[in-house]
Coordinates of C-alpha atoms in Angstrom, one line a residue:
Chain A
X212 CA 18.4 30.4 -6.4
X213 CA 19.3 26.8 -6.8
X214 CA 17.8 24.2 -4.5
X215 CA 17.8 20.4 -4.3
X216 CA 14.4 18.8 -4.9
X217 CA 15.0 17.2 -1.4
X218 CA 14.4 20.6 0.1
X219 CA 10.9 21.1 -1.3
X220 CA 9.6 17.6 -2.2
X221 CA 9.4 14.0 -1.1
X222 CA 9.5 11.0 -3.3
X223 CA 8.5 7.3 -3.3
X224 CA 9.7 4.7 -5.9
X225 CA 7.7 1.8 -7.2
X226 CA 8.2 -0.8 -9.8
X227 CA 6.3 -2.8 -12.5
X228 CA 8.5 -5.2 -14.4
X229 CA 11.4 -3.2 -15.9
X230 CA 9.7 0.1 -15.3
X231 CA 10.5 2.4 -12.3
X232 CA 7.8 4.7 -11.1
X233 CA 8.9 7.8 -9.2
X234 CA 6.2 9.9 -7.3
X235 CA 7.5 13.4 -6.7
X236 CA 5.3 15.2 -4.2
X237 CA 5.6 18.9 -3.1
X238 CA 5.6 19.4 0.7
X239 CA 3.8 22.7 0.2
X240 CA 0.9 23.2 -2.3
X241 CA 2.5 26.4 -3.6
X242 CA 5.7 24.6 -4.7
X243 CA 3.8 22.3 -7.1
X244 CA 3.9 24.9 -9.8
X245 CA 7.7 25.1 -9.4
X246 CA 8.0 21.3 -9.8
X247 CA 5.8 21.4 -12.9
X248 CA 8.0 24.1 -14.4
X249 CA 11.4 22.7 -13.5
X250 CA 11.1 18.9 -13.4
X251 CA 10.3 18.0 -16.9
X252 CA 10.4 14.4 -18.3
X253 CA 13.6 15.4 -20.2
X254 CA 15.3 16.8 -17.1
X255 CA 14.6 13.6 -15.1
X256 CA 15.9 11.5 -18.0
X257 CA 19.0 13.6 -18.1
X258 CA 19.5 13.6 -14.3
X259 CA 19.0 9.8 -14.0
X260 CA 20.9 9.0 -17.2
X261 CA 22.9 6.2 -15.4
X262 CA 19.6 4.5 -14.3
X263 CA 17.0 5.1 -17.0
X264 CA 17.5 3.4 -20.4
X265 CA 14.1 4.0 -21.9
X266 CA 11.3 6.6 -22.2
X267 CA 10.2 8.9 -19.4
X268 CA 6.6 9.8 -19.2
X269 CA 5.4 12.6 -16.8
X270 CA 1.9 12.6 -15.4
X271 CA 0.6 15.6 -13.5
X272 CA -1.5 14.8 -10.4
X273 CA -2.6 18.2 -9.2
X274 CA -5.1 16.9 -6.6
X275 CA -2.1 15.7 -4.5
X276 CA 0.5 18.2 -5.7
X277 CA 2.5 15.5 -7.4
X278 CA 4.3 14.5 -10.6
X279 CA 4.4 10.9 -11.5
X280 CA 7.4 9.8 -13.6
X281 CA 7.1 6.5 -15.4
X282 CA 10.6 5.5 -16.4
X283 CA 10.9 2.5 -18.8
X284 CA 13.8 0.1 -19.0
X285 CA 15.2 1.2 -15.7
X286 CA 15.5 -2.0 -13.7
X287 CA 18.2 -4.0 -15.4
X288 CA 15.7 -6.1 -17.4
X289 CA 13.1 -6.3 -14.6
X290 CA 12.8 -6.8 -10.9
X291 CA 12.9 -10.6 -11.1
X292 CA 16.0 -11.0 -13.3
X293 CA 18.1 -7.9 -12.6
X294 CA 21.7 -8.3 -11.5
X295 CA 21.4 -5.1 -9.4
X296 CA 21.3 -5.3 -5.6
X297 CA 18.4 -2.9 -5.5
X298 CA 16.5 -4.9 -8.1
X299 CA 13.2 -2.9 -7.3
X300 CA 14.9 0.5 -7.6
X301 CA 13.5 1.3 -4.2
X302 CA 16.4 3.7 -3.6
X303 CA 15.9 5.7 -6.8
X304 CA 13.6 8.2 -5.1
X305 CA 16.7 9.6 -3.4
X306 CA 18.6 9.9 -6.6
X307 CA 15.8 12.0 -8.0
X308 CA 15.7 14.2 -4.9
X309 CA 19.4 15.0 -5.5
X310 CA 18.4 17.0 -8.6
X311 CA 19.0 20.7 -8.4
X312 CA 16.4 23.1 -9.7
X313 CA 16.0 26.9 -10.0
X314 CA 13.4 28.3 -7.6
Chain B
X187 CA -27.1 -12.5 0.3
X188 CA -25.0 -9.4 1.3
X189 CA -26.2 -7.6 4.4
X190 CA -26.6 -4.2 2.7
X191 CA -25.0 -2.5 5.7
X192 CA -25.9 1.1 6.5
X193 CA -23.1 2.0 8.9
X194 CA -19.4 2.0 8.1
X195 CA -17.4 -1.1 7.6
X196 CA -13.9 -1.5 9.1
X197 CA -11.3 -3.4 7.0
X198 CA -7.8 -3.9 8.3
X199 CA -4.5 -4.6 6.4
X200 CA -2.3 -7.1 8.2
X201 CA 0.5 -7.7 5.7
X202 CA 1.9 -5.9 2.8
X203 CA 4.2 -8.5 1.4
X204 CA 5.0 -12.2 1.9
X205 CA 7.7 -11.6 4.5
X206 CA 5.9 -8.8 6.4
X207 CA 6.0 -8.5 10.2
X208 CA 3.6 -10.8 12.0
X209 CA 2.7 -8.9 15.2
X210 CA 0.9 -5.8 13.7
X211 CA -1.8 -8.0 12.3
X212 CA -2.4 -9.6 15.7
X213 CA -2.7 -6.1 17.3
X214 CA -5.1 -5.0 14.6
X215 CA -7.3 -8.1 15.0
X216 CA -7.1 -7.9 18.8
X217 CA -7.9 -4.2 19.3
X218 CA -8.8 -2.7 15.9
X219 CA -12.5 -3.5 16.2
X220 CA -12.4 -4.9 12.6
X221 CA -15.0 -6.7 10.6
X222 CA -12.4 -7.8 8.0
X223 CA -8.7 -8.3 7.9
X224 CA -6.8 -8.6 4.6
X225 CA -3.3 -10.0 4.2
X226 CA -1.6 -9.3 0.9
X227 CA 1.4 -11.7 0.7
X228 CA 1.9 -12.3 -3.0
X229 CA 4.5 -10.3 -5.0
X230 CA 5.0 -10.8 -8.8
X231 CA 7.5 -13.7 -8.4
X232 CA 6.3 -15.2 -5.1
X233 CA 3.7 -17.3 -6.9
X234 CA 6.2 -18.6 -9.4
X235 CA 8.5 -19.7 -6.6
X236 CA 5.5 -21.3 -4.9
X237 CA 4.8 -23.2 -8.1
X238 CA 8.3 -24.5 -8.1
X239 CA 7.8 -25.9 -4.6
X240 CA 4.5 -27.5 -5.7
X241 CA 6.3 -29.2 -8.6
X242 CA 8.6 -30.9 -6.1
X243 CA 5.9 -31.6 -3.5
X244 CA 2.2 -31.5 -4.7
X245 CA 0.8 -30.9 -1.2
X246 CA 2.8 -27.6 -1.0
X247 CA 3.0 -24.4 -3.0
X248 CA 1.2 -22.1 -0.5
X249 CA 2.9 -19.2 1.3
X250 CA 5.6 -20.5 3.6
X251 CA 4.4 -18.4 6.5
X252 CA 0.7 -19.7 6.5
X253 CA 1.2 -21.8 9.6
X254 CA 3.1 -19.1 11.6
X255 CA 0.6 -16.4 10.7
X256 CA -2.4 -18.6 11.4
X257 CA -1.2 -20.0 14.7
X258 CA -1.1 -16.3 15.9
X259 CA -4.2 -15.0 14.2
X260 CA -6.8 -17.9 14.4
X261 CA -7.5 -17.6 18.1
X262 CA -7.9 -13.8 17.8
X263 CA -10.1 -13.7 14.7
X264 CA -12.4 -16.4 16.1
X265 CA -12.7 -14.6 19.5
X266 CA -13.3 -11.2 17.9
X267 CA -15.4 -12.3 14.9
X268 CA -13.1 -10.9 12.3
X269 CA -13.2 -12.5 8.8
X270 CA -9.9 -12.9 7.1
X271 CA -9.1 -12.6 3.4
X272 CA -5.7 -13.4 2.1
X273 CA -3.8 -14.5 -1.1
X274 CA -1.5 -16.7 1.0
X275 CA -2.9 -19.7 -1.0
X276 CA -0.3 -18.8 -3.7
X277 CA 0.0 -21.8 -6.0
X278 CA -2.1 -24.1 -3.9
X279 CA -5.1 -22.4 -2.0
X280 CA -6.9 -25.7 -1.3
X281 CA -3.8 -27.2 0.4
X282 CA -3.5 -24.0 2.4
X283 CA -7.1 -24.3 3.5
X284 CA -6.4 -27.9 4.6
X285 CA -3.5 -26.7 6.6
X286 CA -5.5 -24.0 8.3
X287 CA -8.2 -26.5 9.2
X288 CA -5.6 -28.7 10.8
X289 CA -4.3 -25.9 12.9
X290 CA -7.8 -24.9 14.0
X291 CA -8.6 -28.5 14.9
X292 CA -5.5 -28.9 17.0
X293 CA -6.6 -25.7 18.8
X294 CA -10.2 -26.9 19.1
X295 CA -11.5 -23.9 17.2
X296 CA -14.5 -24.2 14.8
X297 CA -13.4 -23.1 11.4
X298 CA -14.7 -22.7 7.9
X299 CA -12.2 -21.9 5.1
X300 CA -13.2 -21.0 1.5
X301 CA -10.4 -21.5 -1.1
X302 CA -10.7 -19.7 -4.4
X303 CA -9.1 -21.3 -7.4
X304 CA -9.1 -20.6 -11.1
X305 CA -6.3 -18.1 -11.4
X306 CA -3.9 -20.8 -12.6
X307 CA -4.1 -20.5 -16.4
X308 CA -0.8 -22.1 -17.4
X309 CA -2.7 -24.7 -19.5
X310 CA -4.6 -21.9 -21.3
X311 CA -1.6 -19.9 -22.5
X312 CA -0.4 -20.5 -26.0
X313 CA 3.1 -20.1 -27.5
X314 CA 1.8 -17.4 -29.8
X315 CA 0.5 -15.2 -26.9
X316 CA 2.3 -11.8 -26.8
X317 CA 4.4 -10.8 -23.9
X318 CA 3.4 -7.3 -22.6
X319 CA 6.9 -6.1 -21.7
X320 CA 8.9 -7.2 -24.8
X321 CA 6.4 -7.8 -27.6
X322 CA 7.9 -11.2 -28.1
X323 CA 5.7 -14.4 -28.2
X324 CA 5.7 -16.8 -25.2
X325 CA 7.6 -19.3 -27.3
X326 CA 10.8 -17.3 -26.6
X327 CA 10.7 -18.6 -23.0
X328 CA 11.9 -22.2 -22.7
X329 CA 10.8 -23.1 -19.2
X330 CA 7.5 -21.6 -18.1
X331 CA 6.9 -22.2 -14.4
X332 CA 3.5 -20.6 -13.8
X333 CA 0.8 -18.4 -15.4
X334 CA -1.7 -16.8 -13.1
X335 CA -4.5 -14.4 -14.0
X336 CA -5.3 -11.6 -11.7
X337 CA -8.8 -12.4 -10.3
X338 CA -11.0 -9.7 -9.0
X339 CA -14.0 -9.1 -6.7
X340 CA -16.3 -11.3 -8.8
X341 CA -14.2 -14.4 -7.9
X342 CA -14.2 -13.5 -4.2
X343 CA -17.9 -12.7 -3.7
X344 CA -19.0 -16.4 -3.9
X345 CA -16.4 -17.3 -1.3
X346 CA -17.6 -14.6 1.1
X347 CA -21.1 -15.8 0.6
X348 CA -20.3 -19.2 2.0
X349 CA -19.9 -17.5 5.4
X350 CA -16.4 -18.7 5.8
X351 CA -14.2 -17.4 8.5
X352 CA -11.3 -17.3 6.1
X353 CA -11.1 -16.7 2.4
X354 CA -7.8 -17.9 0.9
X355 CA -6.8 -17.3 -2.7
X356 CA -4.0 -17.5 -5.2
X357 CA -3.4 -14.6 -7.6
X358 CA -5.9 -11.8 -7.0
X359 CA -5.4 -8.1 -7.7
X360 CA -4.1 -6.6 -4.4
X361 CA -6.8 -3.9 -4.0
X362 CA -9.5 -6.5 -4.7
X363 CA -8.7 -8.3 -1.4
X364 CA -10.0 -5.1 0.4
X365 CA -12.6 -4.0 -2.1
X366 CA -14.3 -7.4 -2.0
X367 CA -15.6 -7.2 1.6
X368 CA -17.0 -3.7 1.0
X369 CA -18.7 -4.7 -2.3
X370 CA -20.1 -7.8 -0.5
X371 CA -21.4 -6.0 2.6
X372 CA -22.8 -2.9 0.7
X373 CA -24.0 -4.9 -2.3
X374 CA -22.0 -2.9 -4.9
X375 CA -22.4 -4.1 -8.5
X376 CA -19.6 -4.1 -11.1
X377 CA -21.3 -1.3 -13.1
X378 CA -21.4 0.9 -10.0
X379 CA -18.3 2.7 -11.3
X380 CA -17.9 5.4 -8.6
X381 CA -18.2 3.0 -5.6
X382 CA -16.0 0.4 -7.2
X383 CA -13.4 3.1 -8.0
X384 CA -13.5 4.5 -4.5
X385 CA -13.3 1.0 -3.0
X386 CA -10.3 0.3 -5.2
X387 CA -8.5 3.5 -4.0
X388 CA -9.2 2.3 -0.4
X389 CA -7.8 -1.1 -1.3
X390 CA -4.7 0.4 -2.9
X391 CA -4.1 2.6 0.1
X392 CA -4.3 -0.5 2.4
X393 CA -2.5 -3.1 0.3
X394 CA 1.0 -2.3 1.5
X395 CA 0.1 -2.2 5.2
X396 CA 2.9 -0.3 6.9
X397 CA 3.6 1.8 3.9
X398 CA 0.8 4.2 4.8
X399 CA 1.7 4.4 8.5
X400 CA 5.3 5.5 8.1
X401 CA 7.1 2.6 6.5
X402 CA 9.1 3.2 3.4
X403 CA 8.8 6.9 4.3
X404 CA 10.7 7.8 7.4
X405 CA 13.6 10.2 7.0
X406 CA 15.0 11.7 10.2
X407 CA 14.6 15.4 10.6
X408 CA 12.5 15.6 7.5
X409 CA 9.8 13.0 7.7
X410 CA 10.0 11.9 11.4
X411 CA 7.8 9.0 12.3
X412 CA 6.9 8.6 16.0
X413 CA 7.6 5.3 17.8
X414 CA 8.8 3.9 14.5
X415 CA 9.9 0.5 16.0
X416 CA 6.3 -0.3 16.7
X417 CA 4.4 1.0 13.7
X418 CA 0.8 -0.1 13.6
X419 CA -0.9 -1.4 10.5
X420 CA -3.8 0.5 9.0
X421 CA -7.5 0.0 8.6
X422 CA -10.2 1.8 6.6
X423 CA -13.6 2.9 7.8
X424 CA -15.6 2.6 4.6
X425 CA -19.0 4.0 4.1
X426 CA -21.7 2.7 1.7
X427 CA -20.6 5.2 -1.0
X428 CA -17.0 3.9 -0.9
X429 CA -15.5 7.0 0.8
X430 CA -13.3 6.1 3.7
X431 CA -11.1 7.2 6.5
X432 CA -7.7 5.5 6.9
X433 CA -6.7 5.0 10.6
X434 CA -4.8 2.7 12.9
X435 CA -5.2 1.3 16.4
X436 CA -4.5 3.6 19.3
X437 CA -1.2 3.0 21.1
X438 CA 0.6 1.8 18.1
X439 CA 3.6 3.6 16.6
X440 CA 3.8 5.3 13.2
X441 CA 1.8 8.0 11.7
X442 CA -0.9 8.5 9.1
X443 CA -0.9 11.9 7.4
X444 CA -1.1 13.5 4.0
X445 CA 2.6 12.7 3.4
X446 CA 2.2 9.0 3.9
X447 CA -1.2 8.9 2.2
X448 CA 0.0 10.7 -1.0
X449 CA 3.0 8.6 -1.3
X450 CA 1.0 5.4 -1.0
X451 CA -1.8 6.7 -3.3
X452 CA 0.7 7.0 -6.2
X453 CA 2.8 4.0 -5.3
X454 CA 3.5 1.8 -8.4
X455 CA 0.8 3.6 -10.4
X456 CA 1.8 3.7 -14.1
X457 CA -1.1 5.9 -15.1
X458 CA -2.8 8.0 -12.5
X459 CA -5.8 8.5 -14.8
X460 CA -6.1 4.8 -15.6
X461 CA -5.3 2.5 -12.7
X462 CA -6.4 -0.9 -14.1
X463 CA -7.7 -3.7 -12.0
X464 CA -10.0 -6.6 -12.8
X465 CA -12.8 -4.6 -11.2
X466 CA -12.5 -1.1 -12.6
X467 CA -10.2 1.4 -14.4
X468 CA -9.9 4.1 -11.8
X469 CA -9.0 7.7 -12.1
X470 CA -6.7 8.7 -9.2
X471 CA -6.6 12.3 -10.3
X472 CA -10.1 12.8 -8.9
X473 CA -9.2 11.5 -5.4
X474 CA -9.3 14.0 -2.5
X475 CA -7.3 13.5 0.7
X476 CA -7.9 15.4 3.9
X477 CA -6.4 15.2 7.4
X478 CA -9.4 14.3 9.6
X479 CA -7.7 14.2 13.0
X480 CA -4.6 12.6 14.5
X481 CA -3.6 9.6 12.4
X482 CA -6.7 9.8 10.3
X483 CA -6.9 10.7 6.6
X484 CA -10.3 11.0 4.8
X485 CA -10.4 9.7 1.3
X486 CA -13.1 10.7 -1.1
X487 CA -13.9 11.2 -4.8
X488 CA -12.4 8.8 -7.4
X489 CA -14.2 8.1 -10.6
X490 CA -13.8 5.1 -12.9
X491 CA -14.4 3.5 -16.2
X492 CA -15.9 0.0 -16.8
X493 CA -13.6 -3.0 -16.2
X494 CA -11.5 -4.3 -19.0
X495 CA -12.7 -7.4 -21.0
X496 CA -9.2 -8.9 -20.4
X497 CA -7.4 -9.9 -17.3
X498 CA -3.7 -9.5 -16.8
X499 CA -1.7 -12.7 -16.5
X500 CA 1.6 -12.9 -14.5
X501 CA 3.8 -15.5 -16.1
X502 CA 6.8 -17.0 -14.3
X503 CA 9.8 -18.6 -16.2
X504 CA 13.0 -20.2 -15.1
X505 CA 15.8 -17.7 -15.6
X506 CA 18.8 -19.7 -14.6
X507 CA 21.1 -18.9 -11.7
X508 CA 22.8 -15.8 -10.4
X509 CA 26.2 -16.0 -8.7
X510 CA 27.4 -13.2 -6.4
X511 CA 30.5 -12.4 -4.5
X512 CA 31.4 -9.6 -2.1
X513 CA 34.5 -8.3 -0.3
X514 CA 35.3 -5.1 1.6
X515 CA 38.1 -2.6 1.6
X516 CA 38.7 0.3 4.1
X517 CA 40.9 3.3 4.8
X518 CA 43.2 5.2 2.5
X519 CA 42.6 4.5 -1.2
X520 CA 39.7 2.1 -0.3
X521 CA 37.7 2.9 -3.4
X522 CA 40.7 2.5 -5.7
X523 CA 41.6 -0.9 -4.2
X524 CA 38.0 -2.0 -4.6
X525 CA 38.1 -0.9 -8.2
X526 CA 41.3 -2.7 -8.8
X527 CA 39.7 -5.8 -7.3
X528 CA 36.7 -5.4 -9.6
X529 CA 39.0 -5.1 -12.6
X530 CA 40.9 -8.2 -11.9
X531 CA 37.8 -10.3 -11.2
X532 CA 36.3 -9.0 -14.5
X533 CA 39.5 -10.0 -16.3
X534 CA 39.7 -13.4 -14.7
X535 CA 36.0 -14.2 -15.5
X536 CA 35.7 -12.5 -18.9
X537 CA 35.7 -15.8 -20.9
X538 CA 33.0 -17.4 -18.7
X539 CA 30.3 -14.7 -18.5
X540 CA 29.0 -12.4 -21.2
X541 CA 27.0 -10.2 -18.7
X542 CA 28.6 -9.3 -15.4
X543 CA 27.8 -6.5 -13.0
X544 CA 30.5 -4.9 -10.8
X545 CA 29.3 -2.7 -7.9
X546 CA 31.1 -0.5 -5.4
X547 CA 28.8 -0.6 -2.3
X548 CA 29.2 2.5 -0.3
X549 CA 29.9 4.5 -3.4
X550 CA 28.0 3.9 -6.7
X551 CA 26.3 0.6 -6.3
X552 CA 22.7 1.8 -6.1
X553 CA 22.6 4.5 -8.8
X554 CA 25.5 3.7 -11.1
X555 CA 27.2 7.0 -10.1
X556 CA 27.6 9.2 -7.0
X557 CA 25.4 12.3 -6.9
X558 CA 27.8 13.7 -4.2
X559 CA 31.2 13.7 -5.9
X560 CA 32.9 15.2 -2.9
X561 CA 32.1 12.3 -0.6
X562 CA 35.0 10.0 0.0
X563 CA 33.8 6.7 1.5
X564 CA 35.9 5.3 4.4
X565 CA 35.0 1.8 3.4
X566 CA 33.8 0.2 0.1
X567 CA 32.4 -3.2 -0.5
X568 CA 33.0 -4.8 -3.9
X569 CA 30.1 -6.8 -5.3
X570 CA 30.2 -8.9 -8.5
X571 CA 27.2 -10.6 -10.0
X572 CA 26.6 -12.6 -13.1
X573 CA 24.0 -14.9 -14.6
X574 CA 24.5 -18.5 -15.6
X575 CA 22.5 -21.5 -16.9
X576 CA 23.8 -23.8 -14.2
X577 CA 24.4 -23.6 -10.4
X578 CA 28.0 -24.7 -10.8
X579 CA 28.8 -22.0 -13.3
X580 CA 27.1 -19.3 -11.2
X581 CA 29.2 -20.4 -8.3
X582 CA 32.4 -19.3 -10.1
X583 CA 31.6 -15.7 -9.4
X584 CA 31.7 -16.0 -5.6
X585 CA 34.8 -18.3 -5.8
X586 CA 36.7 -15.8 -7.8
X587 CA 35.8 -12.9 -5.5
X588 CA 36.7 -15.0 -2.4
X589 CA 40.1 -15.8 -4.0
X590 CA 40.8 -12.0 -3.8
X591 CA 41.8 -12.8 -0.2
X592 CA 45.2 -14.1 -1.5
X593 CA 45.1 -12.9 -5.1
X594 CA 43.7 -9.3 -4.8
X595 CA 44.6 -5.9 -3.5
X596 CA 45.7 -5.3 0.1
X597 CA 43.4 -5.4 3.0
X598 CA 40.4 -7.2 1.4
X599 CA 38.2 -8.7 4.1
X600 CA 34.7 -10.1 4.8
X601 CA 34.3 -12.1 1.6
X602 CA 30.8 -13.7 1.1
X603 CA 29.5 -15.8 -1.8
X604 CA 26.0 -16.7 -2.9
X605 CA 24.1 -18.5 -5.7
X606 CA 20.4 -17.9 -6.3
X607 CA 18.0 -19.7 -8.5
X608 CA 16.2 -17.1 -10.6
X609 CA 12.6 -17.0 -11.6
X610 CA 11.7 -14.2 -14.1
X611 CA 8.2 -12.8 -14.5
X612 CA 6.6 -11.4 -17.6
X613 CA 3.0 -10.5 -18.3
X614 CA 0.3 -11.3 -20.8
X615 CA -3.5 -11.0 -21.1
X616 CA -6.4 -13.5 -21.2
X617 CA -10.0 -13.0 -22.1
X618 CA -12.2 -12.7 -19.0
X619 CA -14.6 -15.4 -20.2
X620 CA -11.9 -18.0 -20.3
X621 CA -11.5 -17.9 -16.5
X622 CA -13.7 -20.2 -14.4
X623 CA -13.0 -19.4 -10.7
X624 CA -14.2 -21.9 -8.1
X625 CA -14.7 -22.0 -4.4
X626 CA -13.8 -25.1 -2.3
X627 CA -14.9 -25.1 1.3
X628 CA -13.0 -26.9 4.1
X629 CA -14.4 -26.9 7.6
X630 CA -14.2 -28.5 11.1
X631 CA -16.6 -28.3 14.0
X632 CA -16.2 -29.5 17.5
X633 CA -18.4 -32.6 18.3
X634 CA -21.3 -31.6 20.6
X635 CA -20.1 -32.6 24.1
X636 CA -22.5 -34.5 26.3
X637 CA -22.8 -33.3 29.9

């Protein structure tokens, strides 16, 4: 069955220079394994192709049931010089949560 | 000498960014039963902007809200015996200390302020130094505005030891503002890796204030936050081993639970196994979070590796000007008319700007595409932005968008135009031993009144 990430996880976006950092956190501990299986670095890069221009690194953080995606070259040159309205990429969390996965 | 406390220490967080709300810090100080209150007010580019103000007026360069925040907080922290630590000194901590003493004097409040300097390393940077983000050398940047090293706890301890009511700094790593009072009171040493790591986790959870009590989190029907209009700011009850419970004053809005705590724990962390500060390299994958009652989350664990021999330096450079223009379209074919408007502005400005951004607000402006293709917006706002080397050239963007009133598609309204001066921020590193932090004390006492 297909589900949106929004249905099983929450997300917060952070920024460092030109890097967007997306924390994807399972609401229920038992869904963490599904996130690990379905939400690979490649899948995130593909889903956010309009946003991410660089490498995506995925860190597993099992103690809080979370995946941390570090997305390079994603903020239009950096928070301080980007021409984008959302220069910090604070809304990117909700772009990730639009992703559909198989559960 | 530190007091070597045995009980717990309560440290509050009264601001998470320069423009943060004023009132929650007053509520925390008034009824939070705090020993310390930290105010984190210095984002990456805030200090560069402050440096620009200092260049124009040497007695300025501190956070623009120092006076407003202190007018509200001084009477409360003096009455309640709360010590305040803040990076609102920005590019000029000593001038900020002078201003605070002036405010206290006018209010007839005894005050002692310790200003920490030494983070300004602009004179120590060399054109051959490498830029972390791009790999270029600094010589690629024509107009450097500021360079500030992230200071840590070791720079704050001597200031706390003066007994000052207020410690005011420039660039300090955000978690260090909250770790410092714990390290001071409990006598933690730099090589006490577990306690420094745990204290850093505590500081990281507090540093964005409302972001752990429901701010940047609420989502109706999914992540509901009670009494959201009046969210309280958090405090940590820290024990001598660095474990803590995050809480907030009773009768404040918001919530502290595992959802808010997990989101904040991972916020802006580029490597959960190596969170680097001037004090420690902490491993966040060893942190345990537990709900310990209503609006209380217990934080334990956390391990660390010794602090790095280098300090990160945040470097500000002048990045020219950005011009912006906006105009709205509504009703049938709104998106298509906005797109036509975007195309004609692009065509009219193509010889002036090499880099231009055209956004359709209400449709694809935030993510470059719509993730809900079926949604048809009733109204769309066109936004055009471009960078220029002069203010005059940047202004052309807004002028051309405004001209859509009479030279664009039908029904265009609500045009606005802006020009912003831009300061860019890049990073480098500096050897720890090159930094000499200093403490400058400013104080005022009431004269003894004769009866």
